[in-house]
């Protein structure tokens, strides 16, 4: 019960994303990463780890896809932040005679929903080509 | 040493006298010795994957060619291999787990096909592709363990359901990929889901009606794991009460993993089954202090009651995901230290050590590295049986959020489930291996039923300075030494087959079926099937002629990462010209290919 309450709140927060106060709020929302000299902020770094926990088993190392799940560095070139959040939270099924692709719903998974924006930030940085493969290096805390 | 032999003989006698082997399914005991058929996944109860057939030989294998092919119509990774009973071949597919009965008298004609109705949501909780390692045959039935853990018995003649039983709950992340084993009047089957915090078990069902006979968990109280604190032993000593519970903190054992998704072997004389358990709970070792028994363990259990005779934990308190599920090969009269040991168990573990044990009492005889790059442990202490972990490569010693680099092997092991072959003719083991290393960073995760419970990030790459990620090796299990090693561009993810024709077959991830010389690994034959091979090779005769059969269809663990290529942009892979992504070599698609010599 507790978990689903937390999820609901975070979910609401995620959907209310554009309420960020920055001038270029739209840009920050679609490109919420900070990468300097190959080093990443805490959000991207955490996204990398959470990706490793919950997504890598299907989508492969560095978001590059596997023999049965899409390459997310490609997907995020034409998927908005909102579509991304929606797919992760609700899942997606594409089961036909020739393929059986099922993305489970992560809407009630604390480690995914809590850090959904971090996972997005990491994958978007990969997709935009500003972050290479492998374990990113963290910026020093200022 | 003499004493050991005497004890062995005494044990063998008492086991035979005390057991009820007479009630066993004699049909299967006989059939597994018939080289004209291939009646169980690994060829025989001892998991030899060997055939005395010798029409195809070192001299003529170069002329081998496809006789016929059959598309399964399923794209994902095709593990396991065909069964042949009489004039019928049975093949299977990954989810949706189709089974085809094919007429060998009219090659490739479908006698019947079966496709279960399964909730596709199970696909999302299968860790590493939707593979299945094939059905079992016994008593006129084909027994399939579906992805959603339904165990179904089909009439081998018609494909009609005889009985069906649910072995687990996919909503909790419990799934199935393994090939069941029929022992006597029981079907034995395990559970997958080590990456979802399941608590796995091996369960025996009545072959006749699917009724549950016994269930043995990998972790938990003695009554759940079917241990007798006085009689169940490890390293020759009784394990004592609560041997599992006291190696966990709090309730962590309830999500303790110990997946039982590998192969089961059986010794009819001892009436013992042998199998291994997988990783404990989360991959973050800091969240589960203790030895986490009995994850990463070899079990010897009484086939009638499920009670454990002996156990041996290879990787206490795992910090690398070195599941202990690989096949247990039961070889006889192996020479260890100048003495013949009547009954041994040989196991090439994910952790990179090749173990040889006395399978009557679990005595550890040999534990040596079967890939020279293995570095996480310096050696195994032969007195305690414990690996001597090298601190530099301990992912737990630095605590959470600390990245440990250059650990060999990677999480997929020096070898995964792809079964090796043992030739009683040469006394050697022929082993498909991975040659991959990794960085591993554990971090804290929370458990949600039915959701990934991993807690570590990994990156994998070939060993530093090398350009190939697999080897096919010959292993001397008595000496613990590599006899020869043949490099392969990618991990070798296909089950091997040795024959009396002095050749060994295996498949490669690019899709080649290869035959090599047993004496030096020299390549004598290769043929490119339509997709990468992660299936296991078999052989049989039909109307007196020898055939070779294999499923191709890339995927599985090998399909993760290798689809995109391993390693980072900045790891200097550019210098290693030969290395390219698997997707540059092969695409998906399940196909059976049957080979024969020209008439």
XYZ file of C-alpha atoms in Angstrom:
741
model
C 0.000 0.000 0.000
C 2.756 2.340 1.021
C 4.631 1.646 -2.177
C 1.675 2.299 -4.411
C 1.036 5.624 -2.656
C 4.624 6.690 -3.234
C 4.353 5.587 -6.836
C 1.176 7.537 -7.348
C 2.803 10.716 -6.074
C 5.904 10.248 -8.179
C 3.762 9.412 -11.151
C 1.864 12.632 -10.710
C 5.123 14.502 -10.448
C 6.448 12.864 -13.587
C 3.349 13.736 -15.562
C 3.486 17.279 -14.259
C 7.039 17.535 -15.570
C 6.732 20.739 -17.627
C 6.086 22.705 -14.430
C 9.859 23.207 -14.174
C 10.722 26.860 -13.682
C 13.654 27.272 -16.050
C 13.399 29.711 -18.958
C 13.878 27.039 -21.539
C 11.699 24.637 -19.598
C 10.743 22.770 -22.741
C 14.377 22.097 -23.619
C 15.282 21.049 -20.087
C 12.382 18.651 -20.099
C 13.361 17.016 -23.354
C 17.115 17.194 -22.691
C 17.413 16.928 -18.927
C 21.079 15.974 -18.822
C 24.321 17.729 -18.103
C 27.401 16.262 -19.683
C 30.732 18.103 -19.627
C 33.965 16.623 -20.945
C 32.359 13.200 -20.889
C 31.437 13.577 -17.222
C 27.824 13.403 -16.152
C 25.664 14.858 -13.413
C 24.200 12.745 -10.623
C 20.887 12.371 -12.427
C 22.415 10.814 -15.537
C 24.675 8.637 -13.432
C 21.813 7.326 -11.366
C 19.847 6.790 -14.567
C 22.694 4.646 -15.867
C 22.563 2.468 -12.750
C 18.789 2.140 -12.632
C 18.830 1.274 -16.308
C 21.276 -1.506 -15.428
C 18.928 -2.859 -12.804
C 15.620 -2.817 -14.611
C 16.119 -2.340 -18.349
C 19.442 -3.842 -19.449
C 18.245 -7.463 -19.318
C 16.171 -6.752 -22.408
C 17.424 -3.518 -23.937
C 21.079 -4.497 -23.702
C 24.157 -2.684 -22.486
C 24.281 1.080 -23.135
C 20.674 1.098 -24.384
C 21.725 -0.476 -27.672
C 19.012 -3.144 -27.828
C 19.166 -6.915 -27.988
C 17.952 -9.635 -30.284
C 14.451 -9.139 -28.858
C 14.109 -5.571 -27.575
C 14.574 -2.265 -29.382
C 17.658 -0.067 -29.370
C 16.576 2.809 -27.099
C 19.202 5.209 -28.377
C 17.249 4.975 -31.643
C 13.771 4.959 -30.058
C 14.422 8.196 -28.180
C 15.178 10.008 -31.419
C 11.472 9.986 -32.211
C 9.847 9.441 -28.827
C 8.985 12.362 -26.542
C 9.723 12.408 -22.838
C 6.021 11.950 -22.170
C 5.693 8.992 -24.519
C 8.739 7.468 -22.859
C 7.259 7.872 -19.362
C 3.937 6.526 -20.530
C 5.520 3.417 -22.063
C 7.619 2.658 -18.989
C 4.740 3.164 -16.576
C 2.059 1.326 -18.536
C 4.106 -1.139 -20.547
C 3.408 -2.153 -24.095
C 2.550 -5.346 -25.938
C 3.189 -6.163 -29.539
C 2.252 -9.799 -29.952
C 1.578 -11.018 -33.450
C 2.065 -14.222 -35.380
C 5.617 -13.211 -36.177
C 6.770 -11.441 -33.057
C 6.159 -11.513 -29.341
C 7.403 -8.276 -27.829
C 6.202 -7.446 -24.356
C 7.359 -4.514 -22.286
C 6.092 -4.988 -18.750
C 4.458 -2.161 -16.816
C 6.846 -0.562 -14.324
C 4.225 1.761 -12.825
C 4.414 0.118 -9.413
C 8.156 -0.460 -9.283
C 9.748 1.933 -6.831
C 13.256 1.744 -8.299
C 11.970 2.675 -11.737
C 9.205 5.206 -11.056
C 11.205 7.129 -8.457
C 14.066 7.553 -10.919
C 12.183 7.683 -14.197
C 13.525 11.115 -15.103
C 17.061 9.976 -14.348
C 16.685 6.956 -16.620
C 15.290 9.226 -19.321
C 18.150 11.684 -18.875
C 20.718 8.913 -19.262
C 19.101 7.393 -22.337
C 18.465 10.772 -23.938
C 22.126 11.698 -23.486
C 23.051 8.412 -25.152
C 20.496 8.961 -27.906
C 21.656 12.522 -28.601
C 25.193 11.232 -28.969
C 26.625 13.339 -26.136
C 27.421 10.294 -24.002
C 29.406 7.277 -25.188
C 29.115 3.655 -24.214
C 30.083 2.160 -20.894
C 30.026 3.434 -17.357
C 29.913 7.247 -17.320
C 32.249 9.226 -15.126
C 30.665 11.480 -12.513
C 31.268 15.246 -12.250
C 32.888 16.251 -9.035
C 30.411 17.699 -6.580
C 30.676 21.486 -6.431
C 42.696 -43.519 -1.764
C 42.043 -47.216 -1.289
C 39.726 -46.410 1.533
C 37.784 -44.187 -0.815
C 37.274 -47.033 -3.249
C 36.114 -49.360 -0.510
C 33.681 -46.778 0.743
C 32.471 -46.208 -2.784
C 31.734 -49.876 -3.274
C 29.952 -50.104 0.058
C 27.843 -47.079 -0.777
C 26.997 -48.378 -4.209
C 25.784 -51.655 -2.729
C 23.701 -50.089 -0.019
C 22.143 -47.665 -2.464
C 21.159 -50.406 -4.878
C 19.798 -52.607 -2.150
C 17.851 -49.880 -0.440
C 16.330 -48.131 -3.401
C 13.265 -48.976 -5.416
C 14.847 -48.757 -8.831
C 12.764 -51.762 -9.830
C 9.692 -49.532 -10.010
C 11.511 -47.144 -12.324
C 10.678 -46.636 -15.923
C 12.791 -49.382 -17.466
C 11.856 -48.227 -20.950
C 13.851 -45.020 -20.606
C 16.804 -46.789 -18.949
C 17.052 -48.962 -22.060
C 16.272 -46.262 -24.629
C 19.002 -43.907 -23.355
C 21.545 -46.566 -24.359
C 20.236 -46.888 -27.918
C 22.457 -44.767 -30.204
C 19.849 -44.877 -32.979
C 17.554 -42.613 -30.986
C 18.072 -39.459 -28.942
C 15.557 -39.767 -26.129
C 16.663 -37.152 -23.617
C 18.061 -33.655 -23.949
C 21.656 -34.524 -23.106
C 21.657 -37.939 -24.725
C 21.665 -40.100 -21.615
C 21.012 -39.872 -17.870
C 24.706 -39.190 -17.298
C 24.506 -36.124 -19.629
C 27.335 -37.340 -21.829
C 26.096 -35.893 -25.132
C 28.100 -38.709 -26.733
C 27.158 -41.147 -29.471
C 28.840 -44.447 -30.345
C 27.622 -43.967 -33.940
C 30.603 -43.995 -36.302
C 29.380 -43.694 -39.873
C 30.377 -40.033 -39.882
C 34.086 -39.929 -39.140
C 37.145 -37.735 -38.997
C 37.878 -38.859 -42.567
C 34.485 -38.259 -44.213
C 32.852 -35.484 -42.165
C 34.082 -32.944 -44.709
C 31.435 -34.303 -47.080
C 28.563 -33.743 -44.655
C 25.691 -31.662 -46.093
C 22.167 -30.605 -45.179
C 19.599 -33.313 -45.911
C 16.542 -31.226 -45.048
C 15.507 -28.122 -43.120
C 12.406 -26.966 -41.271
C 11.489 -23.443 -40.151
C 9.824 -23.182 -36.747
C 8.175 -19.855 -37.563
C 9.476 -18.354 -34.323
C 12.115 -15.647 -34.236
C 13.590 -15.665 -30.753
C 16.510 -17.647 -29.354
C 16.315 -21.412 -29.949
C 18.120 -23.295 -27.172
C 17.930 -27.063 -26.570
C 17.725 -29.595 -29.378
C 15.671 -32.237 -31.111
C 14.569 -35.543 -29.579
C 14.297 -38.640 -31.761
C 12.083 -41.535 -30.726
C 11.599 -44.217 -33.369
C 10.628 -42.607 -36.666
C 9.573 -39.325 -35.101
C 11.576 -36.206 -34.298
C 10.264 -33.738 -31.717
C 11.375 -30.114 -31.807
C 10.302 -27.116 -29.757
C 10.518 -23.333 -29.857
C 10.968 -20.433 -27.435
C 7.756 -18.625 -26.397
C 5.028 -19.408 -27.497
C 6.612 -22.868 -26.890
C 5.398 -24.708 -29.930
C 6.165 -28.413 -30.200
C 6.328 -30.160 -33.572
C 6.311 -33.916 -34.140
C 8.077 -34.465 -37.484
C 7.906 -37.614 -39.569
C 11.376 -38.938 -40.406
C 9.879 -41.261 -43.016
C 8.676 -38.214 -44.887
C 11.278 -35.659 -43.822
C 9.804 -32.604 -42.236
C 6.137 -33.538 -42.596
C 4.312 -32.399 -39.471
C 2.526 -35.253 -37.699
C 1.151 -32.891 -35.078
C 1.874 -29.490 -33.636
C 1.055 -28.127 -30.226
C 0.934 -24.514 -29.148
C -0.166 -23.707 -25.620
C -2.187 -20.599 -24.810
C -0.096 -18.487 -22.470
C -0.546 -14.967 -21.126
C 2.092 -13.012 -23.066
C 2.833 -10.913 -19.985
C 5.161 -13.758 -18.965
C 7.550 -12.571 -21.701
C 8.252 -9.431 -19.714
C 9.399 -11.365 -16.657
C 11.790 -13.691 -18.462
C 15.267 -12.548 -17.675
C 17.212 -13.290 -20.783
C 15.026 -13.925 -23.777
C 12.178 -16.445 -23.871
C 14.284 -19.527 -24.482
C 13.228 -23.101 -23.762
C 15.571 -26.098 -23.655
C 13.084 -28.631 -24.896
C 10.684 -31.307 -23.752
C 11.327 -34.729 -22.237
C 10.049 -38.065 -23.484
C 8.766 -40.976 -21.364
C 6.092 -43.618 -21.475
C 4.465 -42.428 -24.696
C 4.363 -38.812 -23.496
C 6.156 -35.610 -24.444
C 6.525 -33.438 -21.349
C 7.016 -29.713 -21.863
C 7.764 -27.058 -19.268
C 6.222 -23.870 -20.691
C 7.457 -20.325 -20.103
C 4.601 -19.658 -17.664
C 5.707 -22.730 -15.590
C 2.842 -24.927 -16.766
C 4.124 -28.485 -17.017
C 2.132 -30.291 -19.672
C 2.213 -33.950 -20.754
C 1.235 -34.585 -24.377
C 0.392 -37.845 -26.047
C 3.504 -38.478 -28.171
C 1.355 -39.934 -30.976
C -1.324 -37.248 -31.213
C -0.069 -34.171 -29.351
C -3.236 -34.173 -27.207
C -2.899 -33.000 -23.605
C -2.840 -35.829 -21.052
C -2.347 -33.725 -17.941
C -1.235 -30.245 -16.982
C 0.010 -28.730 -13.738
C 1.190 -25.288 -12.676
C 4.701 -25.337 -11.169
C 5.115 -21.629 -10.290
C 3.685 -18.120 -10.454
C 4.880 -15.728 -13.196
C 3.323 -12.824 -11.254
C 6.163 -13.368 -8.770
C 8.721 -13.614 -11.556
C 8.728 -17.417 -11.586
C 9.163 -18.726 -15.131
C 10.548 -21.781 -16.849
C 13.194 -22.362 -19.485
C 14.557 -25.769 -18.601
C 14.168 -29.240 -19.987
C 12.480 -31.571 -17.492
C 14.015 -34.958 -16.715
C 11.919 -38.087 -16.243
C 13.307 -40.448 -13.611
C 11.371 -43.623 -13.010
C 7.730 -42.667 -12.510
C 8.470 -38.990 -11.835
C 9.033 -35.815 -13.842
C 11.609 -33.450 -12.304
C 11.513 -29.762 -13.131
C 12.908 -26.498 -11.715
C 12.192 -22.756 -11.731
C 13.840 -19.735 -13.390
C 13.755 -16.209 -12.011
C 17.011 -15.560 -10.140
C 16.904 -11.949 -11.335
C 13.414 -11.478 -9.855
C 14.007 -12.557 -6.250
C 12.120 -15.840 -6.545
C 12.803 -18.731 -4.169
C 13.440 -21.585 -6.544
C 12.879 -25.312 -6.148
C 13.049 -28.623 -7.931
C 9.750 -30.466 -7.926
C 8.896 -34.066 -8.775
C 5.516 -34.836 -10.329
C 3.927 -38.210 -11.059
C 4.557 -39.119 -14.667
C 1.131 -40.744 -14.784
C -1.112 -37.916 -13.617
C 0.978 -34.849 -12.782
C 0.403 -35.102 -9.045
C 3.092 -33.410 -6.924
C 5.315 -35.942 -5.131
C 8.035 -33.824 -3.542
C 9.370 -30.282 -3.721
C 12.857 -29.243 -2.619
C 13.683 -25.534 -2.308
C 17.235 -24.248 -2.745
C 17.072 -22.000 0.321
C 14.959 -21.967 3.481
C 14.224 -24.130 6.515
C 15.336 -27.775 6.509
C 11.775 -28.945 5.910
C 11.610 -26.856 2.716
C 15.023 -27.776 1.363
C 14.536 -31.466 2.281
C 17.752 -31.726 4.277
C 18.445 -34.241 6.989
C 20.741 -32.279 9.336
C 22.566 -35.482 10.349
C 22.648 -37.369 7.056
C 22.953 -34.613 4.451
C 26.664 -33.817 4.119
C 28.978 -31.191 2.693
C 32.691 -31.962 2.322
C 32.056 -35.224 4.176
C 30.484 -33.644 7.274
C 26.813 -33.439 8.279
C 25.444 -29.962 7.483
C 23.617 -29.678 10.836
C 20.311 -27.963 11.570
C 19.201 -24.807 9.718
C 22.190 -24.973 7.391
C 20.546 -22.554 4.958
C 18.731 -20.152 7.313
C 21.789 -19.404 9.436
C 23.663 -18.102 6.381
C 21.159 -15.319 5.683
C 20.210 -12.191 7.594
C 16.569 -11.659 8.543
C 14.003 -12.550 5.889
C 16.297 -12.064 2.904
C 16.193 -15.859 2.287
C 12.542 -15.553 1.314
C 13.678 -13.798 -1.853
C 16.859 -15.860 -1.893
C 16.894 -16.996 -5.532
C 18.915 -20.171 -6.076
C 17.315 -20.657 -9.499
C 17.092 -24.271 -10.658
C 16.964 -23.586 -14.358
C 19.798 -25.806 -15.586
C 20.092 -29.484 -16.334
C 19.373 -32.500 -14.157
C 21.396 -35.731 -14.366
C 20.638 -39.103 -12.816
C 22.584 -42.133 -11.623
C 20.220 -45.143 -11.636
C 22.562 -47.272 -9.490
C 22.744 -44.698 -6.710
C 19.187 -43.493 -7.436
C 20.464 -39.923 -7.030
C 19.666 -36.886 -9.156
C 22.239 -34.101 -9.577
C 21.696 -30.444 -10.405
C 22.970 -26.980 -9.465
C 21.365 -23.835 -8.049
C 21.807 -20.251 -9.258
C 22.557 -16.832 -7.824
C 21.292 -15.680 -4.431
C 18.680 -12.870 -4.441
C 19.987 -9.515 -5.588
C 23.323 -9.123 -7.366
C 24.249 -6.542 -4.705
C 26.171 -8.638 -2.156
C 25.918 -5.963 0.576
C 22.173 -6.577 0.850
C 22.641 -10.226 1.761
C 25.518 -10.838 4.200
C 26.456 -14.482 4.787
C 27.192 -17.513 2.634
C 23.619 -17.520 1.239
C 23.315 -21.286 1.308
C 22.329 -23.177 -0.724
C 22.613 -20.898 -3.703
C 25.474 -21.705 -6.130
C 25.390 -25.313 -4.963
C 25.621 -28.796 -6.441
C 22.843 -30.987 -4.998
C 22.698 -34.803 -4.907
C 19.159 -35.848 -3.978
C 17.373 -39.144 -3.596
C 15.112 -39.451 -6.634
C 12.296 -41.059 -4.656
C 12.101 -38.670 -1.715
C 14.004 -35.571 -2.801
C 16.059 -35.671 0.410
C 19.579 -34.337 -0.126
C 22.406 -36.864 0.204
C 25.208 -34.334 -0.197
C 25.739 -30.750 -1.296
C 28.694 -28.628 -2.288
C 28.531 -24.835 -2.469
C 30.963 -23.621 -5.113
C 30.578 -19.866 -4.739
C 29.572 -18.908 -1.178
C 28.181 -15.345 -0.922
C 28.212 -14.745 -4.656
C 29.475 -11.334 -5.804
C 29.503 -11.946 -9.584
C 26.324 -13.831 -10.630
C 28.156 -17.126 -11.158
C 25.067 -19.396 -11.212
C 25.917 -23.017 -10.442
C 23.337 -24.489 -12.825
C 25.541 -25.909 -15.563
C 25.168 -29.601 -16.422
C 26.517 -32.336 -14.154
C 28.341 -34.935 -16.256
C 28.504 -38.346 -14.611
C 31.672 -40.054 -15.790
C 33.013 -43.366 -14.516
C 36.559 -44.515 -13.787
C 38.162 -41.107 -14.153
C 41.840 -41.183 -13.182
C 42.566 -38.646 -10.459
C 46.082 -38.472 -8.990
C 46.984 -41.888 -10.358
C 43.863 -43.598 -8.971
C 40.681 -44.558 -10.777
C 37.574 -43.126 -9.182
C 34.586 -45.334 -9.953
C 31.906 -42.675 -9.978
C 32.668 -39.011 -10.557
C 30.642 -35.919 -11.293
C 32.308 -33.376 -13.581
C 30.952 -29.845 -13.598
C 32.357 -26.878 -15.501
C 30.939 -24.004 -13.519
C 30.057 -20.481 -14.531
C 32.709 -19.325 -12.036
C 35.468 -20.622 -14.306
C 36.480 -23.644 -12.244
C 36.123 -27.186 -13.528
C 35.142 -29.411 -10.608
C 35.499 -33.166 -10.312
C 33.763 -34.762 -7.326
C 33.092 -38.263 -6.118
C 29.374 -38.403 -6.853
C 28.664 -41.017 -4.198
C 29.660 -38.819 -1.274
C 30.417 -35.351 -2.647
C 34.144 -35.543 -1.960
C 35.969 -32.770 -3.849
C 38.731 -34.252 -6.026
C 39.698 -31.537 -8.518
C 38.951 -27.812 -8.842
C 40.971 -26.040 -11.527
C 40.449 -23.096 -13.887
C 39.339 -24.075 -17.373
C 40.049 -20.633 -18.809
C 43.458 -19.153 -17.931
C 42.020 -15.613 -17.616
C 39.824 -16.527 -14.601
C 40.971 -14.148 -11.851
C 38.230 -13.627 -9.207
C 39.707 -16.446 -7.097
C 43.288 -17.669 -6.975
C 42.342 -21.288 -6.263
C 39.920 -23.511 -4.384
C 41.026 -24.666 -0.941
C 40.749 -28.436 -1.235
C 40.288 -28.866 2.535
C 37.394 -26.458 2.985
C 36.149 -26.423 -0.608
C 36.039 -22.622 -0.520
C 37.371 -20.428 -3.326
C 40.185 -18.081 -2.311
C 38.685 -14.785 -3.479
C 41.121 -12.163 -4.792
C 40.290 -8.941 -2.974
C 40.897 -6.760 -6.022
C 38.052 -8.563 -7.808
C 35.631 -8.852 -4.911
C 32.670 -6.654 -5.861
C 31.423 -6.637 -2.282
C 34.635 -5.600 -0.528
C 34.373 -1.987 -1.719
C 30.721 -1.823 -0.729
C 27.883 -0.377 -2.747
C 28.453 2.180 -5.512
C 32.014 1.041 -6.044
C 32.979 -0.165 -9.505
C 35.196 -3.247 -9.647
C 37.021 -3.629 -12.947
C 38.517 -6.375 -15.097
C 36.868 -9.321 -13.381
C 37.126 -12.571 -15.341
C 34.880 -14.291 -16.147
C 31.905 -11.972 -16.740
C 28.505 -12.710 -15.222
C 27.636 -15.067 -18.056
C 30.437 -17.287 -16.810
C 33.363 -19.050 -18.437
C 30.553 -21.267 -19.606
C 26.787 -20.963 -19.280
C 24.111 -23.662 -19.640
C 25.328 -24.787 -23.077
C 26.198 -28.390 -22.240
C 29.617 -29.948 -22.775
C 30.211 -33.421 -24.157
C 32.077 -36.345 -22.592
C 33.602 -39.056 -24.746
C 34.158 -42.337 -22.919
C 36.309 -43.295 -25.909
C 38.876 -40.527 -25.309
C 38.062 -39.874 -21.651
C 38.009 -36.140 -22.471
C 35.389 -33.420 -22.009
C 34.648 -31.072 -24.909
C 33.504 -27.729 -23.608
C 31.909 -24.684 -25.259
C 33.172 -21.641 -23.357
C 32.862 -17.872 -23.020
C 35.978 -15.752 -22.891
C 34.567 -12.488 -21.550
C 35.423 -10.206 -18.612
C 33.480 -7.454 -16.854
C 33.231 -4.395 -14.636
C 30.623 -4.777 -11.867
C 29.139 -2.093 -9.647
C 26.627 -3.146 -7.012
C 24.005 -0.713 -5.689
C 20.997 -0.836 -3.383
C 17.669 -1.996 -4.784
C 14.236 -2.585 -3.343
C 12.221 -5.738 -3.917
C 8.885 -5.677 -5.728
C 7.272 -9.053 -6.434
C 7.512 -9.933 -10.106
C 10.006 -7.182 -10.921
C 13.736 -7.303 -11.623
C 15.782 -7.535 -8.439
C 19.262 -7.087 -9.825
C 21.173 -4.283 -8.096
C 24.354 -4.119 -10.156
C 25.529 -2.551 -13.382
C 27.811 -4.526 -15.623
C 29.892 -3.875 -18.655
C 31.394 -6.789 -20.504
C 34.269 -7.039 -22.976
C 36.841 -9.517 -24.231
C 39.861 -10.058 -21.943
C 42.336 -7.179 -22.261
C 44.481 -7.436 -25.340
C 42.443 -10.267 -26.890
C 40.119 -10.220 -29.840
C 37.999 -13.345 -29.384
C 35.223 -14.016 -26.885
C 34.972 -17.787 -26.969
C 36.986 -20.984 -26.981
C 36.050 -24.550 -27.653
C 38.261 -26.663 -25.412
C 39.138 -30.245 -24.541
C 39.317 -30.701 -20.756
C 41.025 -33.412 -18.741
C 38.809 -33.620 -15.656
C 41.133 -35.974 -13.783
C 44.122 -33.654 -14.081
C 42.160 -30.394 -14.208
C 43.993 -29.311 -17.359
C 43.110 -27.868 -20.761
C 44.280 -30.308 -23.444
C 43.599 -28.077 -26.424
C 41.752 -24.833 -27.009
C 40.285 -23.546 -30.261
C 39.478 -19.824 -30.310
C 36.110 -18.589 -31.596
C 35.177 -15.003 -32.439
C 32.095 -15.108 -30.178
C 31.161 -17.121 -27.107
C 30.399 -20.717 -27.997
C 26.754 -20.982 -26.916
C 25.872 -24.358 -28.401
C 25.758 -27.783 -26.757
C 28.490 -30.095 -28.019
C 28.300 -33.664 -29.325
C 31.235 -36.086 -29.446
C 30.964 -39.306 -31.449
C 32.852 -42.537 -31.928
C 33.816 -41.149 -35.344
C 36.542 -39.232 -33.435
C 34.886 -35.890 -34.015
C 33.094 -33.274 -31.920
C 30.300 -31.064 -33.204
C 29.244 -27.641 -31.954
C 27.568 -24.521 -33.305
C 28.748 -20.908 -33.291
C 26.927 -17.622 -32.756
C 27.564 -16.666 -36.376
C 25.572 -19.765 -37.343
C 28.218 -22.306 -38.326
C 27.832 -25.942 -37.430
C 31.390 -27.193 -37.006
C 33.061 -30.551 -36.599
C 36.550 -30.744 -35.135
C 39.030 -33.530 -34.497
C 38.832 -34.905 -30.942
C 42.592 -35.119 -30.691
C 43.602 -31.529 -31.478
C 40.495 -29.438 -32.253
C 41.402 -29.125 -35.926
C 38.396 -27.941 -37.920
C 37.218 -30.612 -40.360
C 33.793 -29.310 -41.375
C 31.752 -26.143 -41.190
C 28.408 -25.174 -42.639
C 26.571 -21.881 -42.272
C 23.012 -22.383 -41.029
C 20.519 -19.508 -41.488
C 21.021 -17.987 -38.008
C 23.322 -18.093 -34.986
C 23.363 -21.418 -33.122
C 22.562 -21.504 -29.413
C 20.972 -24.958 -29.692
C 22.519 -28.327 -28.903
C 23.672 -30.837 -31.505
C 22.314 -34.391 -31.580
C 22.708 -37.505 -33.706
C 20.570 -40.529 -34.573
C 19.984 -43.027 -37.326
C 17.036 -43.457 -39.595
C 16.798 -46.553 -41.801
C 20.358 -47.352 -40.872
C 21.861 -43.987 -41.864
C 23.441 -41.556 -39.402
C 22.120 -37.995 -39.212
C 23.128 -34.866 -37.275
C 20.420 -32.441 -36.123
C 20.620 -28.902 -34.707
C 18.359 -25.896 -34.168
C 19.664 -22.497 -35.183
C 18.063 -19.187 -34.178
C 20.185 -16.655 -32.329
C 19.084 -15.072 -29.032
C 19.160 -15.884 -25.342
C 21.772 -14.312 -23.062
C 24.015 -14.282 -26.103
C 21.507 -12.067 -27.884
C 21.850 -9.403 -25.197
C 24.744 -7.140 -25.766
C 26.277 -9.210 -28.478
C 23.596 -7.863 -30.750
C 25.206 -4.476 -30.298
C 28.700 -5.711 -29.543
C 30.290 -5.712 -26.145
C 32.576 -3.067 -24.769
C 32.631 0.701 -24.746
C 33.484 3.179 -27.478
C 36.641 4.141 -25.679
C 38.019 0.748 -24.827
C 40.406 0.576 -27.714
C 38.358 -1.990 -29.534
C 39.184 -0.177 -32.733
C 42.632 -1.698 -32.440
C 41.091 -5.105 -32.318
C 40.071 -5.241 -35.928
C 38.486 -8.659 -35.874
C 35.918 -7.712 -33.302
C 32.505 -6.730 -34.617
C 28.932 -6.878 -33.427
C 27.085 -10.153 -33.806
C 24.351 -8.337 -35.731
C 26.876 -7.929 -38.538
C 26.929 -11.712 -38.882
C 23.447 -13.025 -38.234
C 19.767 -12.250 -37.804
C 16.918 -13.982 -36.012
C 14.930 -17.017 -37.099
C 14.404 -20.570 -35.876
C 15.393 -23.338 -38.276
C 16.102 -27.025 -37.810
C 18.839 -28.397 -40.039
C 19.417 -32.137 -40.451
C 22.741 -33.206 -41.959
C 23.856 -36.445 -43.611
C 26.634 -37.833 -45.777
C 25.815 -38.087 -49.493
C 24.322 -41.433 -50.515
